[in-house]
Amino acid sequence: NAGVTQTPKFQVLKTGQSMTLQCAQDMNHNSMYWYRQDPGMGLRLIYYSASEGTTDKGEVPNGYNVSRLNKREFSLRLESAAPSQTSVYFCASSVATVTDSGNTIYFGEGSWLTVV
Amino acid sequence: AQSVAQPEDQVNVAEGNPLTVKCTYSVSGNPYLFWYVQYPNRGLQFLLKYITGDNLVKGSYGFEAEFNKSQTSFHLKKPSALVSDSALYFCAVRGGDTDKLIFGTGTRLQVFP
């Protein structure tokens, strides 16, 4: 039972390089999310997708783009990586719709990204 | 705007003693409140949630949390701490009109033998 799977787990980038973090869920969830975790900052929402074909900005969207490729997959792209984007990135998903906010969010295992 | 505060960066407790990890929130409309735990180099694991009904919510691994509307709090508790409970704990809130789940900054729980 895979749940939420994200790749790669570790990545080192040079400043200015681009990369895409991939995420897939096998729980038939409607909503998917990308968070970043930084020491002392908790988790901050980058982008989310309430359903296939829609995406919305979260708290810290600058420097990122997302694609909801289909119901299963939600990718996060860094077009020109900066050292400030060094972080741990988590993909998550939930059944939730706006009218059912009590649904639980389930997380992937994280992607450790270092930009040098 | 919704927000969550976890006032303690770290909580230290002796094994066998009760533990409390504090959380307060601000949200418009009815709150949906969650606790997650994170072990080193792992993702977040769901512990428990409050949606409606009984103010005392029971969750995984013997944890429980008490919803207090007047104090806008949702403190995590456990009657008897274990060394294996040592981890990073996050409180989160979602307002009634959004899919966004907003997290606190986390509290590191250290249980000493």
mmCIF file of N, CA, C and O in Angstrom, chain B residues 7-71:
data_model
loop_
_atom_site.group_PDB
_atom_site.id
_atom_site.type_symbol
_atom_site.label_atom_id
_atom_site.label_comp_id
_atom_site.label_asym_id
_atom_site.label_seq_id
_atom_site.Cartn_x
_atom_site.Cartn_y
_atom_site.Cartn_z
ATOM 1 N N PRO B 7 3.518 27.265 21.316
ATOM 2 C CA PRO B 7 4.370 28.193 22.068
ATOM 3 C C PRO B 7 5.684 27.604 22.566
ATOM 4 O O PRO B 7 6.589 28.346 22.920
ATOM 5 N N GLU B 8 5.797 26.277 22.605
ATOM 6 C CA GLU B 8 6.997 25.645 23.141
ATOM 7 C C GLU B 8 7.794 24.993 22.012
ATOM 8 O O GLU B 8 7.261 24.167 21.274
ATOM 9 N N ASP B 9 9.072 25.375 21.893
ATOM 10 C CA ASP B 9 9.927 24.723 20.901
ATOM 11 C C ASP B 9 10.236 23.288 21.315
ATOM 12 O O ASP B 9 10.392 22.413 20.471
ATOM 13 N N GLN B 10 10.387 23.080 22.627
ATOM 14 C CA GLN B 10 10.737 21.758 23.121
ATOM 15 C C GLN B 10 10.031 21.505 24.444
ATOM 16 O O GLN B 10 9.877 22.409 25.270
ATOM 17 N N VAL B 11 9.629 20.254 24.619
ATOM 18 C CA VAL B 11 9.042 19.800 25.873
ATOM 19 C C VAL B 11 9.831 18.596 26.338
ATOM 20 O O VAL B 11 10.051 17.656 25.558
ATOM 21 N N ASN B 12 10.275 18.644 27.569
ATOM 22 C CA ASN B 12 11.024 17.535 28.156
ATOM 23 C C ASN B 12 10.185 16.888 29.255
ATOM 24 O O ASN B 12 9.606 17.582 30.087
ATOM 25 N N VAL B 13 10.144 15.569 29.254
ATOM 26 C CA VAL B 13 9.367 14.851 30.254
ATOM 27 C C VAL B 13 10.028 13.518 30.556
ATOM 28 O O VAL B 13 10.680 12.928 29.681
ATOM 29 N N ALA B 14 9.898 13.076 31.782
ATOM 30 C CA ALA B 14 10.452 11.785 32.172
ATOM 31 C C ALA B 14 9.491 10.668 31.753
ATOM 32 O O ALA B 14 8.262 10.838 31.781
ATOM 33 N N GLU B 15 10.077 9.550 31.388
ATOM 34 C CA GLU B 15 9.265 8.397 30.996
ATOM 35 C C GLU B 15 8.315 8.028 32.131
ATOM 36 O O GLU B 15 8.699 7.992 33.301
ATOM 37 N N GLY B 16 7.060 7.759 31.781
ATOM 38 C CA GLY B 16 6.061 7.392 32.774
ATOM 39 C C GLY B 16 5.235 8.571 33.272
ATOM 40 O O GLY B 16 4.154 8.379 33.840
ATOM 41 N N ASN B 17 5.748 9.775 33.068
ATOM 42 C CA ASN B 17 5.011 10.972 33.480
ATOM 43 C C ASN B 17 4.030 11.399 32.388
ATOM 44 O O ASN B 17 4.235 11.078 31.217
ATOM 45 N N PRO B 18 2.992 12.141 32.778
ATOM 46 C CA PRO B 18 2.084 12.659 31.742
ATOM 47 C C PRO B 18 2.756 13.758 30.929
ATOM 48 O O PRO B 18 3.650 14.455 31.419
ATOM 49 N N LEU B 19 2.324 13.887 29.676
ATOM 50 C CA LEU B 19 2.883 14.937 28.825
ATOM 51 C C LEU B 19 1.758 15.774 28.217
ATOM 52 O O LEU B 19 0.645 15.290 27.989
ATOM 53 N N THR B 20 2.081 17.036 27.964
ATOM 54 C CA THR B 20 1.179 17.941 27.265
ATOM 55 C C THR B 20 1.984 18.747 26.266
ATOM 56 O O THR B 20 3.028 19.304 26.612
ATOM 57 N N VAL B 21 1.500 18.801 25.038
ATOM 58 C CA VAL B 21 2.081 19.658 24.009
ATOM 59 C C VAL B 21 0.998 20.654 23.619
ATOM 60 O O VAL B 21 -0.086 20.267 23.195
ATOM 61 N N LYS B 22 1.317 21.937 23.716
ATOM 62 C CA LYS B 22 0.291 22.974 23.590
ATOM 63 C C LYS B 22 0.115 23.455 22.156
ATOM 64 O O LYS B 22 1.061 23.508 21.374
ATOM 65 N N CYS B 23 -1.139 23.850 21.864
ATOM 66 C CA CYS B 23 -1.481 24.388 20.551
ATOM 67 C C CYS B 23 -2.655 25.336 20.708
ATOM 68 O O CYS B 23 -3.650 24.996 21.351
ATOM 69 N N THR B 24 -2.538 26.521 20.122
ATOM 70 C CA THR B 24 -3.673 27.440 20.028
ATOM 71 C C THR B 24 -3.855 27.821 18.569
ATOM 72 O O THR B 24 -2.911 27.761 17.779
ATOM 73 N N TYR B 25 -5.070 28.239 18.222
ATOM 74 C CA TYR B 25 -5.363 28.461 16.812
ATOM 75 C C TYR B 25 -6.220 29.704 16.631
ATOM 76 O O TYR B 25 -6.845 30.200 17.580
ATOM 77 N N SER B 26 -6.246 30.156 15.399
ATOM 78 C CA SER B 26 -7.143 31.239 15.007
ATOM 79 C C SER B 26 -7.677 30.905 13.625
ATOM 80 O O SER B 26 -6.902 30.655 12.702
ATOM 81 N N VAL B 27 -9.004 30.899 13.497
ATOM 82 C CA VAL B 27 -9.620 30.550 12.222
ATOM 83 C C VAL B 27 -11.018 31.137 12.174
ATOM 84 O O VAL B 27 -11.665 31.291 13.203
ATOM 85 N N SER B 28 -11.461 31.462 10.986
ATOM 86 C CA SER B 28 -12.837 31.917 10.828
ATOM 87 C C SER B 28 -13.716 30.692 10.611
ATOM 88 O O SER B 28 -13.316 29.740 9.958
ATOM 89 N N GLY B 29 -14.874 30.727 11.183
ATOM 90 C CA GLY B 29 -15.771 29.593 11.057
ATOM 91 C C GLY B 29 -15.351 28.444 11.967
ATOM 92 O O GLY B 29 -14.527 28.582 12.867
ATOM 93 N N ASN B 30 -15.918 27.297 11.718
ATOM 94 C CA ASN B 30 -15.606 26.125 12.540
ATOM 95 C C ASN B 30 -14.203 25.606 12.246
ATOM 96 O O ASN B 30 -13.825 25.479 11.093
ATOM 97 N N PRO B 31 -13.448 25.304 13.299
ATOM 98 C CA PRO B 31 -12.091 24.793 13.078
ATOM 99 C C PRO B 31 -12.080 23.280 12.909
ATOM 100 O O PRO B 31 -12.851 22.561 13.536
ATOM 101 N N TYR B 32 -11.176 22.836 12.055
ATOM 102 C CA TYR B 32 -10.859 21.415 11.947
ATOM 103 C C TYR B 32 -9.398 21.294 12.356
ATOM 104 O O TYR B 32 -8.528 21.879 11.722
ATOM 105 N N LEU B 33 -9.141 20.564 13.428
ATOM 106 C CA LEU B 33 -7.839 20.574 14.077
ATOM 107 C C LEU B 33 -7.185 19.205 13.998
ATOM 108 O O LEU B 33 -7.860 18.184 14.149
ATOM 109 N N PHE B 34 -5.875 19.211 13.803
ATOM 110 C CA PHE B 34 -5.133 17.972 13.575
ATOM 111 C C PHE B 34 -3.835 17.992 14.376
ATOM 112 O O PHE B 34 -3.236 19.039 14.597
ATOM 113 N N TRP B 35 -3.389 16.797 14.759
ATOM 114 C CA TRP B 35 -2.042 16.599 15.267
ATOM 115 C C TRP B 35 -1.333 15.568 14.406
ATOM 116 O O TRP B 35 -1.902 14.511 14.080
ATOM 117 N N TYR B 36 -0.064 15.897 14.075
ATOM 118 C CA TYR B 36 0.804 14.996 13.333
ATOM 119 C C TYR B 36 2.100 14.812 14.107
ATOM 120 O O TYR B 36 2.531 15.704 14.834
ATOM 121 N N VAL B 37 2.743 13.657 13.884
ATOM 122 C CA VAL B 37 4.050 13.391 14.487
ATOM 123 C C VAL B 37 5.049 13.104 13.376
ATOM 124 O O VAL B 37 4.699 12.504 12.350
ATOM 125 N N GLN B 38 6.270 13.578 13.582
ATOM 126 C CA GLN B 38 7.337 13.340 12.600
ATOM 127 C C GLN B 38 8.544 12.752 13.305
ATOM 128 O O GLN B 38 9.127 13.387 14.191
ATOM 129 N N TYR B 39 8.944 11.555 12.884
ATOM 130 C CA TYR B 39 10.165 10.940 13.364
ATOM 131 C C TYR B 39 11.318 11.356 12.448
ATOM 132 O O TYR B 39 11.084 11.742 11.293
ATOM 133 N N PRO B 40 12.554 11.284 12.925
ATOM 134 C CA PRO B 40 13.697 11.778 12.144
ATOM 135 C C PRO B 40 13.728 11.233 10.719
ATOM 136 O O PRO B 40 13.575 10.033 10.509
ATOM 137 N N ASN B 41 13.928 12.141 9.773
ATOM 138 C CA ASN B 41 14.073 11.809 8.353
ATOM 139 C C ASN B 41 12.863 11.068 7.776
ATOM 140 O O ASN B 41 13.005 10.289 6.832
ATOM 141 N N ARG B 42 11.709 11.324 8.332
ATOM 142 C CA ARG B 42 10.494 10.696 7.858
ATOM 143 C C ARG B 42 9.437 11.748 7.548
ATOM 144 O O ARG B 42 9.557 12.913 7.918
ATOM 145 N N GLY B 43 8.381 11.316 6.886
ATOM 146 C CA GLY B 43 7.245 12.202 6.656
ATOM 147 C C GLY B 43 6.394 12.327 7.902
ATOM 148 O O GLY B 43 6.670 11.741 8.938
ATOM 149 N N LEU B 44 5.329 13.117 7.785
ATOM 150 C CA LEU B 44 4.429 13.319 8.917
ATOM 151 C C LEU B 44 3.398 12.199 8.973
ATOM 152 O O LEU B 44 2.836 11.792 7.958
ATOM 153 N N GLN B 45 3.146 11.743 10.197
ATOM 154 C CA GLN B 45 2.133 10.715 10.400
ATOM 155 C C GLN B 45 0.960 11.309 11.168
ATOM 156 O O GLN B 45 1.142 11.998 12.166
ATOM 157 N N PHE B 46 -0.229 11.013 10.718
ATOM 158 C CA PHE B 46 -1.446 11.502 11.347
ATOM 159 C C PHE B 46 -1.634 10.845 12.714
ATOM 160 O O PHE B 46 -1.509 9.626 12.856
ATOM 161 N N LEU B 47 -1.958 11.655 13.738
ATOM 162 C CA LEU B 47 -2.225 11.139 15.081
ATOM 163 C C LEU B 47 -3.709 11.168 15.413
ATOM 164 O O LEU B 47 -4.271 10.164 15.865
ATOM 165 N N LEU B 48 -4.328 12.341 15.245
ATOM 166 C CA LEU B 48 -5.733 12.488 15.595
ATOM 167 C C LEU B 48 -6.259 13.794 15.038
ATOM 168 O O LEU B 48 -5.485 14.644 14.602
ATOM 169 N N LYS B 49 -7.599 13.917 15.068
ATOM 170 C CA LYS B 49 -8.215 15.151 14.583
ATOM 171 C C LYS B 49 -9.506 15.426 15.340
ATOM 172 O O LYS B 49 -10.146 14.510 15.856
ATOM 173 N N TYR B 50 -9.857 16.711 15.385
ATOM 174 C CA TYR B 50 -11.137 17.150 15.910
ATOM 175 C C TYR B 50 -11.943 17.755 14.761
ATOM 176 O O TYR B 50 -11.475 18.684 14.088
ATOM 177 N N ILE B 51 -13.153 17.221 14.585
ATOM 178 C CA ILE B 51 -14.047 17.764 13.550
ATOM 179 C C ILE B 51 -15.259 18.393 14.219
ATOM 180 O O ILE B 51 -15.584 19.558 14.002
ATOM 181 N N THR B 52 -15.911 17.604 15.054
ATOM 182 C CA THR B 52 -17.085 18.073 15.769
ATOM 183 C C THR B 52 -17.376 17.068 16.871
ATOM 184 O O THR B 52 -16.764 16.006 16.928
ATOM 185 N N GLY B 53 -18.285 17.424 17.773
ATOM 186 C CA GLY B 53 -18.694 16.457 18.783
ATOM 187 C C GLY B 53 -17.881 16.543 20.059
ATOM 188 O O GLY B 53 -17.531 17.642 20.519
ATOM 189 N N ASP B 54 -17.559 15.405 20.626
ATOM 190 C CA ASP B 54 -16.874 15.310 21.910
ATOM 191 C C ASP B 54 -15.576 16.102 21.893
ATOM 192 O O ASP B 54 -14.758 15.959 20.971
ATOM 193 N N ASN B 55 -15.369 16.916 22.926
ATOM 194 C CA ASN B 55 -14.170 17.763 22.968
ATOM 195 C C ASN B 55 -12.896 16.965 23.199
ATOM 196 O O ASN B 55 -11.800 17.460 22.921
ATOM 197 N N LEU B 56 -12.983 15.786 23.743
ATOM 198 C CA LEU B 56 -11.810 14.938 23.973
ATOM 199 C C LEU B 56 -11.717 13.924 22.835
ATOM 200 O O LEU B 56 -12.598 13.091 22.656
ATOM 201 N N VAL B 57 -10.620 14.016 22.117
ATOM 202 C CA VAL B 57 -10.423 13.156 20.945
ATOM 203 C C VAL B 57 -9.297 12.181 21.244
ATOM 204 O O VAL B 57 -8.225 12.578 21.714
ATOM 205 N N LYS B 58 -9.526 10.922 20.973
ATOM 206 C CA LYS B 58 -8.488 9.905 21.174
ATOM 207 C C LYS B 58 -7.886 9.517 19.829
ATOM 208 O O LYS B 58 -8.599 9.433 18.814
ATOM 209 N N GLY B 59 -6.560 9.281 19.840
ATOM 210 C CA GLY B 59 -5.882 8.970 18.601
ATOM 211 C C GLY B 59 -4.937 7.798 18.728
ATOM 212 O O GLY B 59 -5.066 6.960 19.615
ATOM 213 N N SER B 60 -3.950 7.780 17.849
ATOM 214 C CA SER B 60 -2.991 6.677 17.785
ATOM 215 C C SER B 60 -2.012 6.735 18.949
ATOM 216 O O SER B 60 -1.739 7.803 19.500
ATOM 217 N N TYR B 61 -1.421 5.570 19.267
ATOM 218 C CA TYR B 61 -0.321 5.431 20.227
ATOM 219 C C TYR B 61 -0.660 5.960 21.620
ATOM 220 O O TYR B 61 0.223 6.371 22.367
ATOM 221 N N GLY B 62 -1.941 5.984 21.994
ATOM 222 C CA GLY B 62 -2.353 6.415 23.321
ATOM 223 C C GLY B 62 -2.479 7.910 23.500
ATOM 224 O O GLY B 62 -2.711 8.382 24.618
ATOM 225 N N PHE B 63 -2.314 8.667 22.434
ATOM 226 C CA PHE B 63 -2.447 10.117 22.515
ATOM 227 C C PHE B 63 -3.913 10.537 22.491
ATOM 228 O O PHE B 63 -4.761 9.864 21.905
ATOM 229 N N GLU B 64 -4.172 11.685 23.094
ATOM 230 C CA GLU B 64 -5.483 12.299 23.052
ATOM 231 C C GLU B 64 -5.303 13.808 23.020
ATOM 232 O O GLU B 64 -4.217 14.323 23.326
ATOM 233 N N ALA B 65 -6.343 14.515 22.622
ATOM 234 C CA ALA B 65 -6.270 15.970 22.574
ATOM 235 C C ALA B 65 -7.620 16.532 23.005
ATOM 236 O O ALA B 65 -8.666 15.948 22.734
ATOM 237 N N GLU B 66 -7.540 17.685 23.664
ATOM 238 C CA GLU B 66 -8.754 18.309 24.166
ATOM 239 C C GLU B 66 -9.016 19.615 23.444
ATOM 240 O O GLU B 66 -8.170 20.529 23.468
ATOM 241 N N PHE B 67 -10.166 19.717 22.816
ATOM 242 C CA PHE B 67 -10.578 20.918 22.124
ATOM 243 C C PHE B 67 -11.256 21.847 23.124
ATOM 244 O O PHE B 67 -12.173 21.445 23.839
ATOM 245 N N ASN B 68 -10.790 23.097 23.189
ATOM 246 C CA ASN B 68 -11.382 24.091 24.073
ATOM 247 C C ASN B 68 -11.726 25.312 23.240
ATOM 248 O O ASN B 68 -10.834 26.096 22.877
ATOM 249 N N LYS B 69 -12.996 25.479 22.938
ATOM 250 C CA LYS B 69 -13.405 26.552 22.026
ATOM 251 C C LYS B 69 -13.178 27.935 22.640
ATOM 252 O O LYS B 69 -12.736 28.863 21.955
ATOM 253 N N SER B 70 -13.472 28.091 23.923
ATOM 254 C CA SER B 70 -13.341 29.410 24.548
ATOM 255 C C SER B 70 -11.890 29.857 24.614
ATOM 256 O O SER B 70 -11.599 31.054 24.509
ATOM 257 N N GLN B 71 -10.975 28.923 24.773
ATOM 258 C CA GLN B 71 -9.555 29.257 24.818
ATOM 259 C C GLN B 71 -8.877 29.059 23.465
ATOM 260 O O GLN B 71 -7.661 29.267 23.360
#
